Tab-separated table of C-alpha atoms in Angstrom:
chain	number	residue	atom	x	y	z
A	1	ASP	CA	-0.254	-0.126	-0.182
A	2	ILE	CA	1.846	2.570	-1.183
A	3	ARG	CA	-0.076	5.250	1.498
A	4	ASP	CA	2.298	3.865	4.245
A	5	ALA	CA	5.631	5.279	3.742
A	6	ALA	CA	7.268	3.135	6.338
A	7	ALA	CA	5.428	0.193	4.521
A	8	VAL	CA	7.143	1.178	1.448
A	9	ASP	CA	10.705	2.023	2.886
A	10	ARG	CA	10.661	-1.495	4.226
A	11	LEU	CA	10.069	-2.890	0.861
A	12	PHE	CA	12.604	-1.181	-0.548
A	13	GLY	CA	15.048	-2.027	2.158
A	14	GLU	CA	14.163	-5.494	1.574
A	15	LEU	CA	14.672	-5.391	-2.234
A	16	LYS	CA	17.119	-2.547	-2.815
A	17	PRO	CA	15.518	-2.223	-6.359
A	18	LYS	CA	17.190	-0.764	-9.599
A	19	VAL	CA	14.369	-0.318	-11.017
A	20	ALA	CA	11.055	0.536	-9.676
A	21	TRP	CA	7.560	0.442	-11.864
A	22	LEU	CA	4.893	2.541	-10.103
A	23	ALA	CA	1.684	1.645	-11.489
A	24	ALA	CA	-0.596	1.588	-8.146
A	25	ALA	CA	-3.294	4.220	-8.817
A	26	VAL	CA	-6.881	5.027	-8.314
A	27	THR	CA	-7.801	5.055	-11.907
A	28	ASN	CA	-11.524	5.122	-11.500
A	29	VAL	CA	-11.813	8.804	-12.919
A	30	ASP	CA	-15.291	9.248	-11.461
A	31	ARG	CA	-14.361	7.936	-7.875
A	32	CYS	CA	-11.453	10.488	-8.289
A	33	GLU	CA	-14.272	13.455	-8.631
A	34	THR	CA	-16.605	12.502	-5.924
A	35	GLU	CA	-13.590	10.995	-3.674
A	36	PRO	CA	-10.946	13.138	-4.085
A	37	ASP	CA	-9.010	13.254	-0.929
A	38	GLU	CA	-9.172	9.349	-0.982
A	39	ALA	CA	-7.631	9.103	-4.686
A	40	TRP	CA	-5.098	11.937	-3.395
A	41	ALA	CA	-3.852	9.663	-0.498
A	42	VAL	CA	-2.662	7.313	-3.460
A	43	ASN	CA	-2.200	9.286	-6.631
A	44	VAL	CA	0.033	12.216	-5.144
A	45	ALA	CA	0.937	11.491	-1.534
A	46	GLY	CA	1.568	7.770	-2.306
A	47	ALA	CA	3.338	8.316	-5.745
A	48	GLY	CA	5.235	10.777	-3.481
A	49	ASN	CA	6.260	7.720	-0.609
A	50	VAL	CA	7.789	5.711	-3.404
A	51	VAL	CA	9.914	9.244	-4.952
A	52	ARG	CA	11.280	9.291	-1.523
A	53	ALA	CA	12.257	5.410	-1.101
A	54	CYS	CA	13.811	5.921	-4.852
A	55	ARG	CA	15.883	8.984	-3.981
A	56	GLU	CA	16.841	7.108	-0.484
A	57	TYR	CA	18.066	3.614	-2.605
A	58	CYS	CA	18.917	5.699	-5.732
A	59	SER	CA	16.463	3.292	-7.629
A	60	LYS	CA	15.226	4.686	-11.557
A	61	LEU	CA	11.504	5.281	-11.543
A	62	VAL	CA	9.099	4.519	-14.074
A	63	TYR	CA	6.059	6.363	-13.382
A	64	ILE	CA	2.692	5.222	-15.298
A	65	SER	CA	0.999	8.415	-16.420
A	66	THR	CA	-1.827	9.209	-18.415
A	67	ASP	CA	-3.762	11.251	-21.761
A	68	TYR	CA	-6.127	12.531	-18.994
A	69	ILE	CA	-3.701	15.250	-18.330
A	70	PHE	CA	-4.729	17.116	-21.741
A	71	ASP	CA	-7.646	18.476	-22.115
A	72	GLY	CA	-8.943	16.328	-25.527
A	73	ARG	CA	-9.241	19.498	-27.640
A	74	SER	CA	-6.190	19.014	-30.242
A	75	GLY	CA	-5.187	15.158	-29.630
A	76	PRO	CA	-3.247	12.915	-30.165
A	77	TYR	CA	-0.852	14.572	-28.124
A	78	ALA	CA	3.067	14.371	-28.090
A	79	GLU	CA	5.308	14.173	-25.069
A	80	ASP	CA	6.160	17.904	-24.888
A	81	ALA	CA	2.062	19.062	-25.528
A	82	PRO	CA	1.140	21.286	-22.764
A	83	ALA	CA	-0.892	19.578	-19.868
A	84	ARG	CA	-4.576	21.176	-19.198
A	85	PRO	CA	-6.546	18.223	-17.320
A	86	LEU	CA	-10.269	18.710	-17.212
A	87	CYS	CA	-10.983	16.650	-14.239
A	88	GLU	CA	-9.655	15.267	-10.824
A	89	TYR	CA	-7.891	12.698	-12.081
A	90	GLY	CA	-5.752	14.246	-14.508
A	91	ARG	CA	-4.565	16.530	-11.941
A	92	GLN	CA	-4.034	13.976	-9.807
A	93	LYS	CA	-1.348	12.454	-12.317
A	94	LEU	CA	0.061	15.427	-13.259
A	95	ALA	CA	0.807	16.540	-9.798
A	96	GLY	CA	2.644	12.852	-9.542
A	97	GLU	CA	4.401	13.327	-12.711
A	98	HIS	CA	5.775	16.820	-11.113
A	99	LEU	CA	6.816	14.997	-8.447
A	100	VAL	CA	8.753	12.256	-10.239
A	101	ALA	CA	10.556	14.805	-12.235
A	102	THR	CA	11.401	17.650	-9.367
A	103	HIS	CA	12.757	15.003	-6.960
A	104	ALA	CA	13.412	11.126	-8.252
A	105	PRO	CA	17.163	10.684	-8.797
A	106	ASP	CA	16.690	8.660	-12.236
A	107	TRP	CA	12.799	8.443	-14.199
A	108	LEU	CA	10.825	7.594	-17.070
A	109	ILE	CA	7.354	9.092	-17.146
A	110	VAL	CA	5.310	6.606	-19.682
A	111	ARG	CA	2.070	8.257	-20.417
A	112	THR	CA	-0.419	5.239	-21.679
A	113	THR	CA	-4.491	5.073	-22.122
A	114	VAL	CA	-7.364	2.642	-22.781
A	115	VAL	CA	-5.293	-0.325	-21.584
A	116	TYR	CA	-7.201	-3.401	-21.655
A	117	GLY	CA	-6.364	-7.537	-21.848
A	118	TRP	CA	-7.384	-10.557	-19.312
A	119	GLU	CA	-6.682	-9.623	-15.502
A	120	GLU	CA	-8.390	-11.065	-12.331
A	121	GLN	CA	-10.455	-7.896	-11.355
A	122	GLY	CA	-12.066	-7.643	-14.776
A	123	LYS	CA	-12.209	-3.987	-14.694
A	124	ASN	CA	-10.777	-2.756	-17.738
A	125	PHE	CA	-13.362	-1.464	-20.989
A	126	VAL	CA	-12.703	-4.677	-22.858
A	127	GLN	CA	-13.637	-7.011	-19.897
A	128	ARG	CA	-16.489	-4.909	-18.700
A	129	LEU	CA	-17.996	-4.871	-22.350
A	130	ALA	CA	-17.496	-8.593	-22.660
A	131	ALA	CA	-18.774	-9.424	-19.520
A	132	SER	CA	-22.189	-7.160	-20.497
A	133	LEU	CA	-22.370	-8.731	-23.925
A	134	LYS	CA	-22.299	-12.009	-22.773
A	135	ALA	CA	-24.960	-11.522	-20.244
A	136	GLY	CA	-27.636	-10.043	-23.111
A	137	GLN	CA	-27.044	-6.674	-21.934
A	138	ARG	CA	-26.946	-3.732	-24.245
A	139	VAL	CA	-24.026	-1.126	-23.661
A	140	ARG	CA	-24.199	2.340	-24.389
A	141	VAL	CA	-20.762	3.222	-25.391
A	142	PRO	CA	-19.325	7.016	-26.479
A	143	ARG	CA	-18.810	7.295	-30.548
A	144	ASP	CA	-17.206	10.901	-29.550
A	145	GLN	CA	-14.152	9.603	-27.547
A	146	VAL	CA	-11.058	9.311	-29.407
A	147	GLY	CA	-8.061	7.383	-28.157
A	148	SER	CA	-5.226	4.833	-28.435
A	149	PRO	CA	-6.385	1.391	-27.289
A	150	THR	CA	-3.073	-0.303	-25.149
A	151	TYR	CA	-2.699	-4.037	-25.085
A	152	ALA	CA	-1.781	-4.659	-21.747
A	153	PRO	CA	0.850	-7.416	-22.238
A	154	ASN	CA	2.670	-5.126	-25.026
A	155	LEU	CA	2.723	-2.314	-22.617
A	156	ALA	CA	4.237	-4.470	-19.826
A	157	ASP	CA	7.102	-5.780	-22.297
A	158	ALA	CA	7.544	-2.227	-23.182
A	159	LEU	CA	7.821	-0.587	-19.825
A	160	ALA	CA	10.063	-3.353	-19.128
A	161	GLU	CA	12.578	-2.668	-21.900
A	162	LEU	CA	12.486	0.972	-21.195
A	163	GLY	CA	13.189	0.062	-17.750
A	164	ASP	CA	16.779	-1.729	-18.655
A	165	MET	CA	17.539	0.980	-20.689
A	166	SER	CA	19.220	4.397	-20.157
A	167	ALA	CA	16.712	6.376	-21.388
A	168	TRP	CA	14.862	9.058	-19.114
A	169	GLY	CA	12.409	11.922	-19.701
A	170	VAL	CA	8.595	11.474	-20.600
A	171	TYR	CA	7.660	8.793	-23.396
A	172	ASN	CA	3.868	7.934	-24.706
A	173	VAL	CA	3.825	4.264	-24.941
A	174	ALA	CA	0.401	3.325	-26.183
A	175	GLY	CA	-0.989	1.635	-29.055
A	176	PRO	CA	-0.521	3.466	-32.311
A	177	ASP	CA	-3.963	3.541	-33.641
A	178	LEU	CA	-6.672	6.180	-32.856
A	179	VAL	CA	-10.259	5.243	-32.557
A	180	ASP	CA	-13.169	6.017	-31.348
A	181	ARG	CA	-14.593	4.067	-28.008
A	182	TYR	CA	-17.996	3.258	-29.926
A	183	GLU	CA	-16.014	1.624	-32.843
A	184	PHE	CA	-13.305	0.002	-30.731
A	185	ALA	CA	-15.947	-1.666	-28.742
A	186	VAL	CA	-17.240	-3.251	-32.033
A	187	CYS	CA	-13.882	-4.313	-32.916
A	188	ALA	CA	-13.890	-5.799	-29.638
A	189	ALA	CA	-17.166	-7.767	-29.572
A	190	LYS	CA	-16.625	-9.250	-33.255
A	191	ALA	CA	-13.034	-10.441	-32.076
A	192	LEU	CA	-14.560	-11.972	-28.989
A	193	GLY	CA	-17.158	-13.757	-30.542
A	194	LEU	CA	-19.792	-11.666	-29.171
A	195	ASP	CA	-22.691	-9.634	-30.005
A	196	ALA	CA	-21.653	-6.298	-31.670
A	197	GLY	CA	-25.509	-5.124	-32.082
A	198	LEU	CA	-25.890	-4.878	-28.371
A	199	VAL	CA	-23.136	-2.044	-28.403
A	200	GLU	CA	-25.079	1.220	-28.862
A	201	PRO	CA	-23.248	4.785	-29.927
A	202	VAL	CA	-23.867	7.956	-27.716
A	203	GLU	CA	-22.385	10.972	-27.264
A	204	THR	CA	-20.608	11.297	-23.794
A	205	SER	CA	-22.673	14.189	-22.613
A	206	THR	CA	-25.849	11.922	-22.372
A	207	LEU	CA	-23.952	9.741	-19.768
A	208	GLY	CA	-24.108	11.606	-16.884
A	209	GLN	CA	-20.604	10.911	-15.606
A	210	ALA	CA	-19.241	12.927	-12.696
A	211	ALA	CA	-15.970	13.621	-13.896
A	212	ALA	CA	-15.240	15.205	-17.551
A	213	ARG	CA	-13.501	13.002	-19.889
A	214	PRO	CA	-10.653	14.331	-22.780
A	215	LEU	CA	-12.615	13.636	-26.261
A	216	LYS	CA	-9.997	14.043	-28.881
A	217	ALA	CA	-7.158	12.539	-26.857
A	218	GLY	CA	-4.801	9.850	-27.588
A	219	LEU	CA	-0.938	9.766	-28.213
A	220	TRP	CA	1.891	10.015	-30.333
A	221	VAL	CA	4.448	7.101	-30.098
A	222	ASP	CA	7.079	8.041	-32.778
A	223	LYS	CA	9.445	8.817	-29.563
A	224	ALA	CA	9.224	5.313	-28.330
A	225	SER	CA	8.773	3.461	-31.466
A	226	GLU	CA	12.537	4.672	-32.359
A	227	VAL	CA	13.961	3.203	-29.304
A	228	LEU	CA	11.558	0.052	-28.301
A	229	LYS	CA	12.678	-3.071	-29.891
A	230	THR	CA	8.724	-4.138	-28.635
A	231	LYS	CA	6.638	-3.694	-31.527
A	232	LEU	CA	3.362	-1.660	-30.266
A	233	LEU	CA	0.407	-3.181	-31.325
A	234	GLY	CA	-2.817	-1.631	-33.114
A	235	TYR	CA	-5.900	-2.822	-31.700
A	236	ARG	CA	-6.945	-5.425	-34.473
A	237	GLU	CA	-4.011	-7.199	-33.608
A	238	ALA	CA	-3.944	-7.088	-30.041
A	239	LEU	CA	-7.608	-7.693	-29.812
A	240	SER	CA	-6.966	-11.254	-31.952
A	241	LEU	CA	-4.097	-12.036	-29.625
A	242	MET	CA	-6.591	-11.334	-26.566
A	243	ALA	CA	-9.078	-13.526	-28.107
A	244	SER	CA	-6.751	-16.327	-28.874
A	245	ALA	CA	-5.696	-15.862	-24.829
A	246	ALA	CA	-9.185	-16.503	-24.004
A	247	GLY	CA	-9.355	-19.871	-25.656
């Protein structure tokens, strides 16, 4: 629990890691909006505990961030685009970036977005979509949110590679394809052999979500692609892999 500074310090003391990957976060953007203090305790204060431990043990820190630090008016975004978060989650992740860049001794900030794949909690977009479709439920999906879907195993490979390199600074690591959330959902349903006809396109404004979303978002990945041996996968190829993994 990165909120526990003493526990973080004990773990670093036991492992003395050369590299620490900080993926822990409250990523439910609506919960961040309605419970900002609880989210801040993880996303900012907790990140600060890890940064301090990295300083003490001279560990390289790879901090996972998001395209929600942008306002979604002119995406996709390069690493040097100005940050203008619309929601509390974006503001907190940006604050975490500032902590890392200011206080970590050796660091990478890796921004990613729309991460999906099979995982135990089943909270990512594709798994939640699949569960609803398997139950025969209609799913309303925004057609005005554009992003860069990112396959989790592919992201993990890229993060491991970056951690082992001498690279530092900010890198975007995401799928190379831009697609709106509705089209992505339809492709996911078809890839998994589910009824894409149950996916209903809607506008984000009709969903009544607590947190504002950046609509025209996504990330340029040219910088990462130039240094990585790991190929960043487009969503069609990755969904096919995900479907195969389900079997």
